[in-house]
Coordinates of C-alpha atoms in Angstrom, one line a residue:
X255 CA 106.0 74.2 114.3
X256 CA 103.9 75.8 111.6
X257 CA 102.5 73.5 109.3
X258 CA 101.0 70.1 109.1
X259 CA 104.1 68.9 107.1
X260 CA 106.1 70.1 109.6
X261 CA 104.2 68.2 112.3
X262 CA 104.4 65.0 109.4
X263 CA 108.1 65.2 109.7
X264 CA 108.2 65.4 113.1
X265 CA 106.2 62.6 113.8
X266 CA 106.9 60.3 110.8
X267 CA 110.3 61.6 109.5
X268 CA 108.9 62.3 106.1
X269 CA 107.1 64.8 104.5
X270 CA 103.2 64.3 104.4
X271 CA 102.9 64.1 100.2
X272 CA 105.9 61.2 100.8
X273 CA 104.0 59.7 103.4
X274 CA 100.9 59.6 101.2
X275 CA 102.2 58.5 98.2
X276 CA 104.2 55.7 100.3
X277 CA 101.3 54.4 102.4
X278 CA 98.6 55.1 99.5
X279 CA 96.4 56.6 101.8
X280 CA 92.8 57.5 100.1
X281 CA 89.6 59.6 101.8
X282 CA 86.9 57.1 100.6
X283 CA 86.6 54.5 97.6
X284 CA 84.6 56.5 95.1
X285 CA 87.5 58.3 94.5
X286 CA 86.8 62.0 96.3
X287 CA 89.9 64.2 96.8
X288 CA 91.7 63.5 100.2
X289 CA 91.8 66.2 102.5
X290 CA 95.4 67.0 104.5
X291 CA 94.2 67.0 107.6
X292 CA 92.6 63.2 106.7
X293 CA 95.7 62.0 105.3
X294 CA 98.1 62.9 108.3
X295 CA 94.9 61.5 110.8
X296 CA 95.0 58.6 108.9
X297 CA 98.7 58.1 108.7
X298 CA 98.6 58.6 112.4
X299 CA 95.9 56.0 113.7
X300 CA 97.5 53.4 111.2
X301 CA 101.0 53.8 112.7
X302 CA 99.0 53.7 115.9
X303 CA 96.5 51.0 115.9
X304 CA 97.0 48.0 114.3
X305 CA 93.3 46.8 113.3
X306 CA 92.9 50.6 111.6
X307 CA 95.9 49.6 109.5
X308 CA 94.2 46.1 108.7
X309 CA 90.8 48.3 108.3
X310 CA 92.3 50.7 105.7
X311 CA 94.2 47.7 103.6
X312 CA 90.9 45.8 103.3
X313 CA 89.0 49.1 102.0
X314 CA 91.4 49.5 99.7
X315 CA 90.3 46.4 98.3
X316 CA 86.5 46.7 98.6
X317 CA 84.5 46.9 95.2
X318 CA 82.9 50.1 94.2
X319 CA 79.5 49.2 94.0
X320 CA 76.6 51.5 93.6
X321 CA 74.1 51.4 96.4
X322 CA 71.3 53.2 94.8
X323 CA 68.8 50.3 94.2
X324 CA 65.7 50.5 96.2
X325 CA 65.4 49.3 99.6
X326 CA 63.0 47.3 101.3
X327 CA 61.7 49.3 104.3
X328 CA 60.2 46.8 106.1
X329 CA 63.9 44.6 106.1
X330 CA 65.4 48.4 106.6
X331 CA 63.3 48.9 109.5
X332 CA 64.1 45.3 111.2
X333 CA 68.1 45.8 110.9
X334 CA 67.5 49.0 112.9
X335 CA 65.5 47.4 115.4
X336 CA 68.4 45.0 115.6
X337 CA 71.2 47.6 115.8
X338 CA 69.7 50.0 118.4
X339 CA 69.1 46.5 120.5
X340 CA 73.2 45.9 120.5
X341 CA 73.8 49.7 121.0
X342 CA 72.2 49.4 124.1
X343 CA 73.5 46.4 125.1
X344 CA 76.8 47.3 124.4
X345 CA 76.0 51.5 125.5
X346 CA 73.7 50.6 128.4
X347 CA 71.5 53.7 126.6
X348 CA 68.4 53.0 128.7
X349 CA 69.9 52.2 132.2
X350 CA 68.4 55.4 133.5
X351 CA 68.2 55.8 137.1
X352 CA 65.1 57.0 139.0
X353 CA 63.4 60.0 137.0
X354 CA 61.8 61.2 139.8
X355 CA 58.8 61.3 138.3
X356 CA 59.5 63.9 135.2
X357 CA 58.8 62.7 131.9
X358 CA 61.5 61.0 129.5
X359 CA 61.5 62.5 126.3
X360 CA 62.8 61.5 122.6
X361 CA 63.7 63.0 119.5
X362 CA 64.3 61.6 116.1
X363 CA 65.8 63.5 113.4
X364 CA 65.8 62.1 110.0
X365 CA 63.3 59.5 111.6
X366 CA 62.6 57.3 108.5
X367 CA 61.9 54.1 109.2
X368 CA 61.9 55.1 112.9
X369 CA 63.7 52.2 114.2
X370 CA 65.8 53.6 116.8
X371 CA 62.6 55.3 118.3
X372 CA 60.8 51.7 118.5
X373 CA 63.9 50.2 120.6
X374 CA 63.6 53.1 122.6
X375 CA 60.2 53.0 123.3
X376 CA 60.6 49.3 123.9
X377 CA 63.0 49.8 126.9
X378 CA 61.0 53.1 128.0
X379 CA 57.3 52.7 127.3
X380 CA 56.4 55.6 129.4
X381 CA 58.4 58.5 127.4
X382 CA 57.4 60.4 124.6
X383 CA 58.6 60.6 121.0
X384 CA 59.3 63.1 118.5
X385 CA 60.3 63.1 114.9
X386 CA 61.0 64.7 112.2
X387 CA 61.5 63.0 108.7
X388 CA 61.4 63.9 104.8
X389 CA 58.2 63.5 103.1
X390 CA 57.6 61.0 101.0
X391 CA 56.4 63.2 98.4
X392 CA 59.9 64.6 98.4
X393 CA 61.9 61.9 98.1
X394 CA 61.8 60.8 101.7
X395 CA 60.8 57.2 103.1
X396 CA 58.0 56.0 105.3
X397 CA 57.8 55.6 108.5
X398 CA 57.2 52.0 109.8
X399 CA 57.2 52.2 113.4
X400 CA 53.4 52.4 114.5
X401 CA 52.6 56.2 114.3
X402 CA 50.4 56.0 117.5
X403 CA 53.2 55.4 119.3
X404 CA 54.9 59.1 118.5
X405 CA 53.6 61.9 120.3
X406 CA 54.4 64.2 117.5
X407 CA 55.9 63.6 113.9
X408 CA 56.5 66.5 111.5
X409 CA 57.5 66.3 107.9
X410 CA 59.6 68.5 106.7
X411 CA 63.2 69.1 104.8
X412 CA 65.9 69.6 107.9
X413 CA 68.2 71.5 106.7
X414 CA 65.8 74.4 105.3
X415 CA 65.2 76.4 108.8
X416 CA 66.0 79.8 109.3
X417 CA 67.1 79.1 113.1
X418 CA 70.1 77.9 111.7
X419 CA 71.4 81.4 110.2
X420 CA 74.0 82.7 112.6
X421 CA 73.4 86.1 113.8
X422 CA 75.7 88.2 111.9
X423 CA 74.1 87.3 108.5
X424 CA 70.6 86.6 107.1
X425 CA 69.3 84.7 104.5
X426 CA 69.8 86.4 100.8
X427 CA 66.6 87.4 99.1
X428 CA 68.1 86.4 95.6
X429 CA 68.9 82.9 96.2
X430 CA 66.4 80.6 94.7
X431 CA 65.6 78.7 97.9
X432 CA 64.6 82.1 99.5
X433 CA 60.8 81.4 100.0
X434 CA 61.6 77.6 100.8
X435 CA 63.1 78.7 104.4
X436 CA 61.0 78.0 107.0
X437 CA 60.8 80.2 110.3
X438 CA 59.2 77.5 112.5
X439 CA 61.4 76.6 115.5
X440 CA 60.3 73.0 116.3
X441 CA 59.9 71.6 119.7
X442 CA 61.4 74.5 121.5
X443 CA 59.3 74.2 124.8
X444 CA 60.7 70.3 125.1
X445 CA 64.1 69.3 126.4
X446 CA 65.4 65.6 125.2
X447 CA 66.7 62.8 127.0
X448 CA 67.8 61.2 124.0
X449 CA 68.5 62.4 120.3
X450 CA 68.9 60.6 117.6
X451 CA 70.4 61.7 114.2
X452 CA 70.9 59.4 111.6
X453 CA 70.4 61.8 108.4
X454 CA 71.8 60.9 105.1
X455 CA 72.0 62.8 101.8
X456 CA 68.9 60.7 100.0
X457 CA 69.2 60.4 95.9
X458 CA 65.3 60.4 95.8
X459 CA 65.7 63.7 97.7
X460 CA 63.9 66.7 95.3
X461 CA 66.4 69.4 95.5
X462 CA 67.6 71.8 93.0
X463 CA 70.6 71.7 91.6
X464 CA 71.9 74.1 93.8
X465 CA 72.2 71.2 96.3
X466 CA 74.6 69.0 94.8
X467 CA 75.5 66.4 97.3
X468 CA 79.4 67.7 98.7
X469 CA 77.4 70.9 100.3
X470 CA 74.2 68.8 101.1
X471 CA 76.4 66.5 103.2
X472 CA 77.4 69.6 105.3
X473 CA 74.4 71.2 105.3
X474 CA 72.3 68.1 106.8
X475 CA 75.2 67.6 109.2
X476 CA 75.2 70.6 110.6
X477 CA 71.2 71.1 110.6
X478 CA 71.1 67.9 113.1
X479 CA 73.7 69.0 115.4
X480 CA 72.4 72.3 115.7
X481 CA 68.9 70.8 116.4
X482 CA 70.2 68.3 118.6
X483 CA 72.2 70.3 120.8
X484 CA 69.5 73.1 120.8
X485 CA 66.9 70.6 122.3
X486 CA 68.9 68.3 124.2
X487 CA 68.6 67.9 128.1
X488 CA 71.3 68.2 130.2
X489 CA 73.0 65.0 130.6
X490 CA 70.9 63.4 127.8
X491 CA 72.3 61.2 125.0
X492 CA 73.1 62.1 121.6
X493 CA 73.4 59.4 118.4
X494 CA 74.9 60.3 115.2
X495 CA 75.5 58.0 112.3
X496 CA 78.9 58.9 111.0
X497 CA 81.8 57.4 108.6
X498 CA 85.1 56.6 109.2
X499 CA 87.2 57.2 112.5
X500 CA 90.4 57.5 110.5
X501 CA 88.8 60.9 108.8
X502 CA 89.1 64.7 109.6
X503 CA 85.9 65.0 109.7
X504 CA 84.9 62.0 112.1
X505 CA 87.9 63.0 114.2
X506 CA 87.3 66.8 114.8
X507 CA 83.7 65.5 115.6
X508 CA 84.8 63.3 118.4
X509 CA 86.9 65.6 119.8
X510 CA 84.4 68.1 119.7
X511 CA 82.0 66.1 121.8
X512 CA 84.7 65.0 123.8
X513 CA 84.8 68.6 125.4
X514 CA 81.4 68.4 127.2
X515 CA 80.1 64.6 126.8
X516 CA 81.1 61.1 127.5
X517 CA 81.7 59.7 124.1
X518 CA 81.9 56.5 122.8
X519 CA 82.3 55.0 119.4
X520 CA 79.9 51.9 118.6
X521 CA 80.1 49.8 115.4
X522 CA 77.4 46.8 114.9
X523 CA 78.8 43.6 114.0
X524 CA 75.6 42.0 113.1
X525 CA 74.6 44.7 110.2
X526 CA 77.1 46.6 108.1
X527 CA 79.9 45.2 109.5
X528 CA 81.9 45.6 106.1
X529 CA 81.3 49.2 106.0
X530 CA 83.0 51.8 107.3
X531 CA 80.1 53.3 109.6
X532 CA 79.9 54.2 112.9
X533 CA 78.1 55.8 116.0
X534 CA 79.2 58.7 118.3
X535 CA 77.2 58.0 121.1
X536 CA 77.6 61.1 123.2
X537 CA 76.1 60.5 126.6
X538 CA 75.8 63.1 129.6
X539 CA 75.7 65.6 127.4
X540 CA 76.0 69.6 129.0
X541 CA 74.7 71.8 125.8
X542 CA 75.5 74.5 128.2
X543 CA 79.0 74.1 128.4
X544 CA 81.0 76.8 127.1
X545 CA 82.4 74.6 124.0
X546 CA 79.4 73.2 123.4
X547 CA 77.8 76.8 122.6
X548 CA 80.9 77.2 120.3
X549 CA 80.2 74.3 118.5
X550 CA 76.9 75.2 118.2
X551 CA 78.2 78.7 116.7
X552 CA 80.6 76.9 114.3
X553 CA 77.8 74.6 113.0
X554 CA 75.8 77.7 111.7
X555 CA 78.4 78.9 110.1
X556 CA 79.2 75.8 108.4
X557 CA 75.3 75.6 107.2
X558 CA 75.6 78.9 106.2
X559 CA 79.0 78.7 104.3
X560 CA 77.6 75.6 102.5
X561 CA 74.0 76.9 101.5
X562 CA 74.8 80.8 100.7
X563 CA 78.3 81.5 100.1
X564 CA 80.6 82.3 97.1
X565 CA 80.4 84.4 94.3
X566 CA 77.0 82.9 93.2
X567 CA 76.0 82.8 96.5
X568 CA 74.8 79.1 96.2
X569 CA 77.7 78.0 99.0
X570 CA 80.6 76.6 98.8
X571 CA 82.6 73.5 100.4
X572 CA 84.1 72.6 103.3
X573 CA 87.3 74.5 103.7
X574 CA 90.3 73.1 104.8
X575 CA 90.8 73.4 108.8
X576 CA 93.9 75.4 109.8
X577 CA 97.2 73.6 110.2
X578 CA 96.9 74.9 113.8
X579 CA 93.5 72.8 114.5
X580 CA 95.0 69.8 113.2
X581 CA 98.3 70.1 115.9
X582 CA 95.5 70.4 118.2
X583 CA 93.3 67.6 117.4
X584 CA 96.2 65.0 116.9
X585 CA 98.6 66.3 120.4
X586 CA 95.6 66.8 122.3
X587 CA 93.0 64.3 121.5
X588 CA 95.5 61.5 119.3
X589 CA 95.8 58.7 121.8
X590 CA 91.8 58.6 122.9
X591 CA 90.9 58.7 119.3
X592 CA 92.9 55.5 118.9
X593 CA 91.4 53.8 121.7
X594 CA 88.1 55.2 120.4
X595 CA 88.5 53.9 117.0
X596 CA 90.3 50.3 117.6
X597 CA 87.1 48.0 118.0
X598 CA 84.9 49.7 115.2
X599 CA 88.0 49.0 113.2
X600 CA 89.0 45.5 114.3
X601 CA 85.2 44.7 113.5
X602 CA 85.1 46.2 110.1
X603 CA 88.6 44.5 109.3
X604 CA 87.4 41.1 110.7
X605 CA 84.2 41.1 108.5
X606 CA 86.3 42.6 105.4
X607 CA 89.0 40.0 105.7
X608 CA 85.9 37.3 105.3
X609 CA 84.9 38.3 102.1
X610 CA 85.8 37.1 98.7
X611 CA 86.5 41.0 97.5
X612 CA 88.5 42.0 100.2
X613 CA 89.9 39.0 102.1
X614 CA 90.3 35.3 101.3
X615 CA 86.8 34.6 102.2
X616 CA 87.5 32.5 105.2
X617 CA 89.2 35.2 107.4
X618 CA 92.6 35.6 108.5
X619 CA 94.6 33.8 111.9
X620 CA 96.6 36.6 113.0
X621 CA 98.2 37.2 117.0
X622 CA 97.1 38.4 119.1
X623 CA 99.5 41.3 119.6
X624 CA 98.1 43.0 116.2
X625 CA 95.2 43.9 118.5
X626 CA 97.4 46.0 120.9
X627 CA 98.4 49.6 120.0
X628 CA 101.5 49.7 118.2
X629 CA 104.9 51.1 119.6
X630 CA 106.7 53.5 117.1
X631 CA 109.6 55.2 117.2
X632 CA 108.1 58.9 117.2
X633 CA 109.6 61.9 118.6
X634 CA 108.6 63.9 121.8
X635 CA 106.9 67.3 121.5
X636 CA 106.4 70.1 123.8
X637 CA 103.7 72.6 123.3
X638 CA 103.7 76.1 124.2
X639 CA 100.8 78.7 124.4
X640 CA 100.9 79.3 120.8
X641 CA 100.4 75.5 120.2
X642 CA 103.8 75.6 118.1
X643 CA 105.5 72.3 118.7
X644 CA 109.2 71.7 118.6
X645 CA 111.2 67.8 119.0
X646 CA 112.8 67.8 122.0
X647 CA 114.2 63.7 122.4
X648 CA 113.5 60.0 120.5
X649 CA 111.5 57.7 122.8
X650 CA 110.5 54.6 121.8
X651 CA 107.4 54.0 123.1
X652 CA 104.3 56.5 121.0
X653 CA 102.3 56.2 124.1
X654 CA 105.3 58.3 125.7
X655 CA 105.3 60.8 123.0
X656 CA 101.5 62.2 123.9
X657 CA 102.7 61.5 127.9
X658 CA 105.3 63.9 127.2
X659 CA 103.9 67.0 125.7
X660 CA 103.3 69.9 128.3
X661 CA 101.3 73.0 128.3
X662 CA 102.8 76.6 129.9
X663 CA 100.3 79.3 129.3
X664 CA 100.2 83.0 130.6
X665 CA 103.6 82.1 132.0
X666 CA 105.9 85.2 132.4
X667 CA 109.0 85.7 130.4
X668 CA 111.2 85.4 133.3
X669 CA 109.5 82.4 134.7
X670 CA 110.2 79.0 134.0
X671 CA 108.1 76.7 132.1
X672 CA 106.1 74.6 134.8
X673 CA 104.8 71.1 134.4
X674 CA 101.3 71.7 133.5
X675 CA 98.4 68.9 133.0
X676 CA 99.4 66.1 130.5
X677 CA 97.8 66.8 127.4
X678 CA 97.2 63.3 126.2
X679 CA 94.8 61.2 128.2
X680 CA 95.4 58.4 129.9
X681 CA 95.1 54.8 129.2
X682 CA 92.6 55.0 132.4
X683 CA 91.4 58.2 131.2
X684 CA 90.5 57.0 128.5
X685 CA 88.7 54.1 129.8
X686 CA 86.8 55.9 132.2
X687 CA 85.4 57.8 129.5
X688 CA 84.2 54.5 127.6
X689 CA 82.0 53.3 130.0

């Protein structure tokens, strides 16, 4: 198979524009262009899962409202506390065993109002905390949480250190920023237990107009998980606020981690419920594993792409990933990002269906079978070394199709193809790697 329509038609029967049209599939609802590799990610979890299919139908429906009033810091700071409770109740973040006596340590990137850090310290008075936040001066917010309590917090603008620049390339002398770069490596003698990054693109943020927000979003993105995975002890925990399971962008993430963490997604049903954000807890985290350093690579290149490239050398978007990644992502990762995915969206879809813009305002009754993952009628593939895919029978069941798929690499020409490791996890996979 070489393209993603081709893998669209053998999944769906239809080619991905038809699909789209169909199904009115959208990236977000301001309106941005939809990316390929979202729509036919999308496409997929709906025909998957039932509550992302009831999740997308009641976004379609949300108002566009603008969210740029002021907020109250104090209230901000009190529905963090409350959220980083239920993650741990529902994550079991702080269950650590016996430290042995070596210190616990914390870092919070994008700390602002610093609520995560004060449920941590709550659970673990004895460790240490770090931050990092935006000044105020610049746009940033304060911090709330009592500033005693931190062993160190720096202010600063996260995305603007020259330890991001990967080492084939340097930062140009003629872009504008030049000066603004700092060399300072933060924290480098500490290793974190826990991370936190829960960065967003601020609209008090003082940039210049160099930064418009697209390339910002990348840029902050990357800085945190470059930071985070450069501090991060092994077998600590990693938090990242992120939008949207049913996304590219959210997927290749999870997929990413998946690789050399235990990852689970957590949505909050007391706060922002209706909204389509999300945590990727990572926990027993290895930063040393061998696809964690290639992320780590692949993030500096995306910082760099987005803050130097192009003809004006002012950076450029997000490219599209290769038709090749996507096979990858869906064959390999496609039924655990369905699990993954199916309470955040059940919750979101619950509280969406209760409101007067979206739902009826009282709710729906539905079965209970729309909470199980839906059977399709999808095609079996087999993949070879190349990752090229190719139909090979009808089953009915789409668990069956994943079950199905079967590697054979470095296999001689003469040899026949073996029955390698099933590519697709398990249902008890996939629940091992939830708790």
């Amino acid at each position: 198979m070489e393209s993603i329509d081709d893998l669209a038609i053998a999944f769906f029967g239809e080619d991905l524009d038809t699909l789209a049209s169909r199904m009115q599939v959208q990236d977000d609802p301001m309106g941005k262009p939809v990316t390929r590799a979202t729509q036919l990610i999308k496409i997929y979890l709906i025909k998957m899962d039932a509550e992302c299919a009831r999740c997308v139908k009641y976004r379609s429906r949300r108002e566009r409202a603008d969210t740029a009033s002021g907020r109250d810091e104090s209230h901000f700071y009190k529905m963090m506390l409350d959220i980083g409770e239920e993650m741990n109740s529902v994550c079991h973040l702080y269950d650590l065993p016996g430290s042995n006596g070596q210190q616990v340590n914390i870092l919070d990137i994008c700390m602002a109002p610093g609520g995560y850090t004060a449920v941590a310290l709550r659970h673990m008075p004895e460790a240490h905390a770090y931050g990092i936040t935006l000044p105020i001066e610049s746009g940033g917010h304060s911090v709330v949480l009592d500033k005693h309590l931190l062993k160190s917090l720096r202010y600063g603008d996260v995305t603007m250190f020259k330890e991001y620049c990967p080492a084939d390339k340097s930062i140009p002398k003629q872009h504008p920023d030049y000066k603004n770069f700092s060399p300072f490596r933060l924290f480098t003698s500490i290793r974190f237990n826990f991370v936190f990054c829960d960065g967003a693109v601020l609209r008090t943020h003082q940039r210049g107009d160099n930064r418009p927000q697209e390339k910002e979003t990348i840029r902050l993105q990357a800085s945190q998980l470059i930071l985070a995975l450069q501090r991060i002890q092994l077998g600590g925990t990693l938090v990242m606020l992120l939008h949207k399971v049913d996304t590219w962008h959210s997927a290749i993430l999870l997929y990413t981690f998946s690789k050399f963490s235990n990852v689970v997604v957590f949505k909050p049903q007391k706060w922002h419920s209706t909204r389509s954000s999300f945590y990727l807890v990572a926990q027993n985290v290895n930063p040393q594993h061998v696809d964690a350093l290639k992320a780590v690579e692949e993030w500096k290149q995306d910082w760099w792409r987005a803050t130097f490239a192009g003809e004006d050398g002012l950076g450029l978007p997000r490219p599209e990933p290769t038709d090749q990644l996507v096979q990858e992502v869906i064959v390999n990762f496609g039924p655990t990002l369905a699990k993954l995915g199916h309470s955040a969206w059940k919750i979101q879809a619950d509280a969406l269906s209760r409101t007067d813009y979206a739902g009826s305002g009282g709710g729906e009754r539905r079965s209970s079978s729309n909470s199980a993952l839906i059977s399709r009628n999808l095609p079996s593939l087999v993949v070879n070394q190349e990752c090229k895919i190719t139909v090979s029978s009808r089953v009915s069941d789409l668990n069956e199709v994943l079950n199905s798929v079967t590697i054979s690499a470095g296999r001689r020409k003469d040899e026949q193809p073996k029955k390698g490791k099933e590519i697709s996890h398990t249902v008890a996979q996939v629940d091992e790697n939830l708790r």
